[in-house]
Amino acid sequence: MVSESDLLNMEYIEEREYQINISHVAKQLSTLVILPTGMGKTIIAFMVMAEQLERFPEKKILFLAPTKPLVSQHARDVQELLDVEEPQVFTGEVSPEDRAQLWEENRIIVSTPQVIKNDLMSQRLSLENVSLTVFDEAHRAVGDYAYVYIGEIYREQDSLSLGLTASPGSEIEDILTVCETLGLEHVEIRTKFDPDVVNYTNKLEKRWIDVRLTEKHKEIVNKLKKLRNKYVKELQDFGFLKNKKADRVSRKDLIDVRGEIQGEIHSSNKSSLYHTASIVASSIKIDHAVDQAETQGIESLKEYLEKLENEADSRGGTKASKRIMEEPEMKDVLVKLDKVEKEHPKVDKVAEVVREQIENKKDSRIIVFTNYRNTSAKITKKLAQIEDVRPVRFIGQRDKEGDKGLKQAEQVETLEHFEDGRFNVLVATSVGEEGLDIPATDMVVFYEPVPSEIRTIQRRGRTARKRKGKVVILITKNTRDEAYYWSSKNKEKKMHRNLMKLRDELGSEISVGDPMDDEKDYGVVEKKSKKELKKEVDEKVSKDEKQQSLMDYDESEKKENGEEPWEITVDNREQNSRVVENLSKKNIKIQTAQLSVGDYIISENSAVERKEVSDFLESVTDGRLFSQARALRNNYQQPVMILEGEGLFERRNINENAIYGALSSLACDFRIPVLYTKNEDETASLLSAMLKRKEKKKDTSAVRKKKKSMSTRDRKKYILEGLPSISGVLAERLLEHFGSVRDVFQADEEELQEVEGIGPSTAEKIISVISE
């Protein structure tokens, strides 16, 4: 038996010893599972889920995955492999109000992490009743990714966590960071060479193909490199990148120098630094042009240079773009581009490789990966000309400059059609790299190597999952393709070395299971609850560190008094900022709305417009500042502007008198105080202090503000727009159908549904609001 649980559907689960062993540990300790792609990490998750559902039938399971296609796939697998109720899928396409209700009604939630983070910050849901959270692709739990915030909140619950990844990163510190972030106490590692895994691996044939640029193509690349090196040497004259040859400077080096210069600008008044910053910007832009020319193709380069030219010619164009387009080398490149007729040789090579695979195996499934959308379109068009090849693009949801993205339903449908054979070649960008389980994939083609070992493993892992597979990597000779290939290969070797080192040497804080342990001692260590650990840490904090200013409100006292948390209404465009994240950590309830005036509503009388320094300066030059100030003053008795960041007089070539004039106009003409903060953390603290200054009685923040002059018709529409889910268009339809606001309010659900666009759910909400 694989498991004692009756919830597992054994008809679809193959008994594998390593999965059983790992799941036994993961049922006892919060565990990071590191397994090669295609080895069934999800099955381990289901084994642990079944255990938790039986032990805690009244509690929930939260399964997180980074992309919508992956969420849909996991939800489908839950239905197939577990004998439980249908899981509830959460993505941004489910409204926040519906998510709050569905959270209460369902035991298993499969979701993208950003949605859960938003709902936690808005206090629409709580993780208190969750017995297990699964973090798929757990290596993402770094930086500002939503896993980090969710992990911080979830650690307080003292519940079980499970992290899954095939590519944890090349550094041991990366793995330990993920464990700390997600509250994982134990690590289980297997490689494809381990005795209990090796029998389940499939043969993977790997080859790389050299591709050579034409002489005309090389001339263009060399001209661009010459211009890039010219800028790098200028930077070296200013004292940067002294220890590197110009042609050995990488994009990462340039980005690091940009950060260094920006830091010096904030602490120095040297005028030369502004020129240097512009040179760095030019270097980075030209470096991207080299990348397009070397690895993507002539059409991609043309499109990018056209964007630079438009930017240089625009009124607000940057000096960096103008400088590039005025260079003799660039003018020469533009002339040569018109004379190059042949595309990048990779395009023909992809077609050749795909044609050969389809001819040898008619029912093949092939995935072609590329970094750029425009390249995916070019490849798809080329492959469509080959007999028996039925290609389809698989891209993200965002629309980009005339290129319409794929909505979630379209992504799912595309994958289904790829699996059932309607399409046999999937041309994918990075959205197809992580986690997608398409067992029938026979070959994966890398249009270009990627320098990240994590992305390389993820791309390669889409094949050889249920049967043998092939990986083909196209590498343009004597270009950065070669550097990226070897960089990724060396990082991957280092990752495997460190995994073995981690398995052998980690101490008791995080124990690592040994797959060769016949005694089945799973490395279980004495476990203290997270609440006990937190208590120990809190006791070590000195009294001085715990002192709070008179402006602060003691959170523990607030809980003892049973008071409601403070509430703030936030414009939905601010929702993903660190300001909002920090506010939620201060136990402030976040309400989001599309605000026409202001970014944060403190009370019905007070709103805050938050402006970063760069946005403030741009709004001074384009006139937006004063229209926004006028709207603030007209709608709120106590408007406030927060100016965030440093270098107000250093960022752009704008006369300081204009800046002083704008500030004095805000204060004197509009009577709007301007408060200064250094960063998002300070802004959150300031907003928190402002909230705590308002009256303690419950304050209902008004989202829809009174307008000074409206026609009778507009005022009627304005009233109806206050009803749930009623837009301006629906308000107009309601008036046309019923004739008056009174008749709308007196209508029943059936009558409301007679209006186009109003369904049962909306009608029910309207009746509820009117009747309660």
mmCIF file of C-alpha atoms in Angstrom, residues 46-234:
data_model
loop_
_atom_site.group_PDB
_atom_site.id
_atom_site.type_symbol
_atom_site.label_atom_id
_atom_site.label_comp_id
_atom_site.label_asym_id
_atom_site.label_seq_id
_atom_site.Cartn_x
_atom_site.Cartn_y
_atom_site.Cartn_z
ATOM 1 C CA PHE A 46 -1.359 14.617 -2.326
ATOM 2 C CA MET A 47 -0.204 11.942 0.146
ATOM 3 C CA VAL A 48 0.354 14.622 2.776
ATOM 4 C CA MET A 49 -2.907 16.377 1.876
ATOM 5 C CA ALA A 50 -4.884 13.133 2.304
ATOM 6 C CA GLU A 51 -3.380 12.661 5.773
ATOM 7 C CA GLN A 52 -4.204 16.223 6.827
ATOM 8 C CA LEU A 53 -7.762 16.057 5.466
ATOM 9 C CA GLU A 54 -8.431 12.918 7.521
ATOM 10 C CA ARG A 55 -6.740 14.209 10.683
ATOM 11 C CA PHE A 56 -8.317 17.664 10.502
ATOM 12 C CA PRO A 57 -11.570 17.334 8.530
ATOM 13 C CA GLU A 58 -12.757 20.748 9.678
ATOM 14 C CA LYS A 59 -9.620 22.536 8.430
ATOM 15 C CA LYS A 60 -8.502 23.718 5.004
ATOM 16 C CA ILE A 61 -5.698 22.860 2.569
ATOM 17 C CA LEU A 62 -4.096 25.703 0.607
ATOM 18 C CA PHE A 63 -2.184 24.687 -2.537
ATOM 19 C CA LEU A 64 -0.210 27.542 -4.140
ATOM 20 C CA ALA A 65 1.333 27.592 -7.620
ATOM 21 C CA PRO A 66 2.943 30.553 -9.443
ATOM 22 C CA THR A 67 1.012 30.541 -12.734
ATOM 23 C CA LYS A 68 -2.630 30.213 -13.703
ATOM 24 C CA PRO A 69 -2.048 27.267 -16.067
ATOM 25 C CA LEU A 70 -0.260 25.440 -13.238
ATOM 26 C CA VAL A 71 -3.112 26.233 -10.828
ATOM 27 C CA SER A 72 -5.615 24.769 -13.301
ATOM 28 C CA GLN A 73 -3.464 21.668 -13.730
ATOM 29 C CA HIS A 74 -3.166 21.060 -9.966
ATOM 30 C CA ALA A 75 -6.911 21.532 -9.472
ATOM 31 C CA ARG A 76 -7.587 18.953 -12.177
ATOM 32 C CA ASP A 77 -5.110 16.525 -10.556
ATOM 33 C CA VAL A 78 -6.734 16.956 -7.139
ATOM 34 C CA GLN A 79 -10.050 15.884 -8.637
ATOM 35 C CA GLU A 80 -8.473 12.874 -10.329
ATOM 36 C CA LEU A 81 -6.128 11.614 -7.607
ATOM 37 C CA LEU A 82 -7.999 12.435 -4.408
ATOM 38 C CA ASP A 83 -11.446 11.185 -3.460
ATOM 39 C CA VAL A 84 -12.560 14.567 -2.145
ATOM 40 C CA GLU A 85 -14.882 17.388 -3.076
ATOM 41 C CA GLU A 86 -13.958 19.545 -6.052
ATOM 42 C CA PRO A 87 -11.218 22.032 -5.138
ATOM 43 C CA GLN A 88 -11.873 25.757 -5.468
ATOM 44 C CA VAL A 89 -9.606 27.638 -7.861
ATOM 45 C CA PHE A 90 -8.582 31.189 -6.934
ATOM 46 C CA THR A 91 -7.067 33.536 -9.511
ATOM 47 C CA GLY A 92 -7.415 37.237 -10.220
ATOM 48 C CA GLU A 93 -10.413 36.415 -12.410
ATOM 49 C CA VAL A 94 -12.460 35.561 -9.291
ATOM 50 C CA SER A 95 -13.694 38.764 -7.629
ATOM 51 C CA PRO A 96 -12.434 39.543 -4.100
ATOM 52 C CA GLU A 97 -15.966 39.438 -2.696
ATOM 53 C CA ASP A 98 -16.600 36.009 -4.225
ATOM 54 C CA ARG A 99 -13.243 34.731 -2.980
ATOM 55 C CA ALA A 100 -14.136 35.675 0.600
ATOM 56 C CA GLN A 101 -17.345 33.647 0.409
ATOM 57 C CA LEU A 102 -15.762 30.712 -1.455
ATOM 58 C CA TRP A 103 -12.952 30.560 1.110
ATOM 59 C CA GLU A 104 -15.505 29.902 3.835
ATOM 60 C CA GLU A 105 -17.377 27.306 1.779
ATOM 61 C CA ASN A 106 -14.465 25.134 0.538
ATOM 62 C CA ARG A 107 -11.860 22.889 2.167
ATOM 63 C CA ILE A 108 -9.294 22.752 -0.659
ATOM 64 C CA ILE A 109 -8.162 25.992 -2.301
ATOM 65 C CA VAL A 110 -5.757 25.968 -5.269
ATOM 66 C CA SER A 111 -4.524 29.483 -5.963
ATOM 67 C CA THR A 112 -1.917 31.801 -7.356
ATOM 68 C CA PRO A 113 0.003 33.396 -4.466
ATOM 69 C CA GLN A 114 -0.645 37.036 -5.396
ATOM 70 C CA VAL A 115 -4.387 36.551 -4.914
ATOM 71 C CA ILE A 116 -3.896 35.077 -1.423
ATOM 72 C CA LYS A 117 -1.464 37.839 -0.508
ATOM 73 C CA ASN A 118 -3.975 40.501 -1.567
ATOM 74 C CA ASP A 119 -6.762 38.853 0.415
ATOM 75 C CA LEU A 120 -4.586 38.514 3.507
ATOM 76 C CA MET A 121 -3.651 42.196 3.342
ATOM 77 C CA SER A 122 -7.316 43.108 2.946
ATOM 78 C CA GLN A 123 -8.214 40.729 5.807
ATOM 79 C CA ARG A 124 -10.789 39.043 3.600
ATOM 80 C CA LEU A 125 -9.442 35.704 4.743
ATOM 81 C CA SER A 126 -7.339 34.224 7.533
ATOM 82 C CA LEU A 127 -4.929 31.279 7.541
ATOM 83 C CA GLU A 128 -5.873 30.295 11.085
ATOM 84 C CA ASN A 129 -8.001 27.369 9.894
ATOM 85 C CA VAL A 130 -5.419 25.990 7.421
ATOM 86 C CA SER A 131 -3.765 22.689 8.377
ATOM 87 C CA LEU A 132 -1.402 22.503 5.369
ATOM 88 C CA THR A 133 -0.046 24.955 2.826
ATOM 89 C CA VAL A 134 1.756 23.591 -0.248
ATOM 90 C CA PHE A 135 4.201 25.961 -1.958
ATOM 91 C CA ASP A 136 4.830 24.632 -5.461
ATOM 92 C CA GLU A 137 7.990 25.941 -7.155
ATOM 93 C CA ALA A 138 9.141 26.918 -3.666
ATOM 94 C CA HIS A 139 12.442 28.354 -4.961
ATOM 95 C CA ARG A 140 10.468 31.501 -5.759
ATOM 96 C CA ALA A 141 10.189 32.365 -2.049
ATOM 97 C CA VAL A 142 12.751 35.173 -2.227
ATOM 98 C CA GLY A 143 12.731 38.958 -2.581
ATOM 99 C CA ASP A 144 9.324 40.550 -3.058
ATOM 100 C CA TYR A 145 7.553 37.461 -4.385
ATOM 101 C CA ALA A 146 4.159 36.813 -2.765
ATOM 102 C CA TYR A 147 5.365 33.545 -1.165
ATOM 103 C CA VAL A 148 7.530 35.631 1.191
ATOM 104 C CA TYR A 149 4.594 37.575 2.647
ATOM 105 C CA ILE A 150 2.347 34.499 2.843
ATOM 106 C CA GLY A 151 5.124 32.518 4.533
ATOM 107 C CA GLU A 152 5.580 35.246 7.125
ATOM 108 C CA ILE A 153 1.855 35.216 7.991
ATOM 109 C CA TYR A 154 1.529 31.428 7.865
ATOM 110 C CA ARG A 155 4.504 30.794 10.177
ATOM 111 C CA GLU A 156 2.470 32.298 13.011
ATOM 112 C CA GLN A 157 -0.144 29.531 12.691
ATOM 113 C CA ASP A 158 2.123 26.646 13.750
ATOM 114 C CA SER A 159 0.659 24.494 10.951
ATOM 115 C CA LEU A 160 2.297 22.186 8.427
ATOM 116 C CA SER A 161 4.066 23.516 5.312
ATOM 117 C CA LEU A 162 5.314 21.672 2.252
ATOM 118 C CA GLY A 163 7.670 23.189 -0.319
ATOM 119 C CA LEU A 164 8.224 21.551 -3.726
ATOM 120 C CA THR A 165 10.999 22.330 -6.206
ATOM 121 C CA ALA A 166 13.288 20.737 -8.776
ATOM 122 C CA SER A 167 15.623 23.726 -8.965
ATOM 123 C CA PRO A 168 16.384 25.327 -5.606
ATOM 124 C CA GLY A 169 19.335 27.390 -6.862
ATOM 125 C CA SER A 170 23.095 26.914 -6.972
ATOM 126 C CA GLU A 171 23.894 28.306 -3.510
ATOM 127 C CA ILE A 172 23.225 26.611 -0.173
ATOM 128 C CA GLU A 173 22.206 30.028 1.158
ATOM 129 C CA ASP A 174 19.381 30.093 -1.412
ATOM 130 C CA ILE A 175 17.956 26.850 -0.035
ATOM 131 C CA LEU A 176 18.254 27.952 3.570
ATOM 132 C CA THR A 177 16.561 31.265 2.737
ATOM 133 C CA VAL A 178 13.593 29.426 1.222
ATOM 134 C CA CYS A 179 13.366 27.195 4.306
ATOM 135 C CA GLU A 180 13.453 30.151 6.674
ATOM 136 C CA THR A 181 10.919 32.133 4.657
ATOM 137 C CA LEU A 182 8.376 29.319 4.454
ATOM 138 C CA GLY A 183 8.971 27.925 7.946
ATOM 139 C CA LEU A 184 10.384 24.627 6.644
ATOM 140 C CA GLU A 185 12.222 22.580 9.286
ATOM 141 C CA HIS A 186 13.376 19.651 7.177
ATOM 142 C CA VAL A 187 14.798 19.027 3.713
ATOM 143 C CA GLU A 188 14.327 15.884 1.610
ATOM 144 C CA ILE A 189 16.666 15.640 -1.389
ATOM 145 C CA ARG A 190 16.775 13.087 -4.182
ATOM 146 C CA THR A 191 18.696 13.145 -7.445
ATOM 147 C CA LYS A 192 18.111 11.049 -10.549
ATOM 148 C CA PHE A 193 21.133 8.953 -9.555
ATOM 149 C CA ASP A 194 19.812 7.860 -6.148
ATOM 150 C CA PRO A 195 19.069 4.103 -5.930
ATOM 151 C CA ASP A 196 15.386 4.564 -5.056
ATOM 152 C CA VAL A 197 14.861 7.039 -7.919
ATOM 153 C CA VAL A 198 17.009 5.808 -10.794
ATOM 154 C CA ASN A 199 14.539 3.127 -11.928
ATOM 155 C CA TYR A 200 11.864 5.763 -12.536
ATOM 156 C CA THR A 201 13.931 8.106 -14.699
ATOM 157 C CA ASN A 202 13.627 8.159 -18.490
ATOM 158 C CA LYS A 203 16.423 8.471 -20.998
ATOM 159 C CA LEU A 204 17.065 12.059 -22.066
ATOM 160 C CA GLU A 205 19.018 12.696 -25.240
ATOM 161 C CA LYS A 206 20.714 16.098 -25.203
ATOM 162 C CA ARG A 207 22.471 17.873 -28.042
ATOM 163 C CA TRP A 208 23.402 21.383 -28.939
ATOM 164 C CA ILE A 209 23.598 22.749 -32.441
ATOM 165 C CA ASP A 210 26.045 25.423 -33.584
ATOM 166 C CA VAL A 211 24.469 28.178 -35.644
ATOM 167 C CA ARG A 212 26.602 30.718 -37.514
ATOM 168 C CA LEU A 213 25.675 34.266 -38.436
ATOM 169 C CA THR A 214 26.013 35.530 -42.002
ATOM 170 C CA GLU A 215 28.788 38.041 -42.738
ATOM 171 C CA LYS A 216 26.297 40.922 -43.095
ATOM 172 C CA HIS A 217 24.707 39.943 -39.809
ATOM 173 C CA LYS A 218 28.134 39.855 -38.126
ATOM 174 C CA GLU A 219 28.901 43.369 -39.386
ATOM 175 C CA ILE A 220 25.799 44.712 -37.639
ATOM 176 C CA VAL A 221 26.637 42.893 -34.412
ATOM 177 C CA ASN A 222 30.217 44.207 -34.473
ATOM 178 C CA LYS A 223 29.044 47.793 -35.028
ATOM 179 C CA LEU A 224 26.724 47.531 -32.031
ATOM 180 C CA LYS A 225 29.473 45.996 -29.894
ATOM 181 C CA LYS A 226 31.828 48.785 -30.907
ATOM 182 C CA LEU A 227 29.298 51.380 -29.742
ATOM 183 C CA ARG A 228 28.673 49.495 -26.498
ATOM 184 C CA ASN A 229 32.416 49.275 -25.767
ATOM 185 C CA LYS A 230 32.754 52.986 -26.483
ATOM 186 C CA TYR A 231 30.254 53.737 -23.709
ATOM 187 C CA VAL A 232 31.925 51.260 -21.345
ATOM 188 C CA LYS A 233 35.289 52.977 -21.862
ATOM 189 C CA GLU A 234 33.644 56.307 -21.014
#
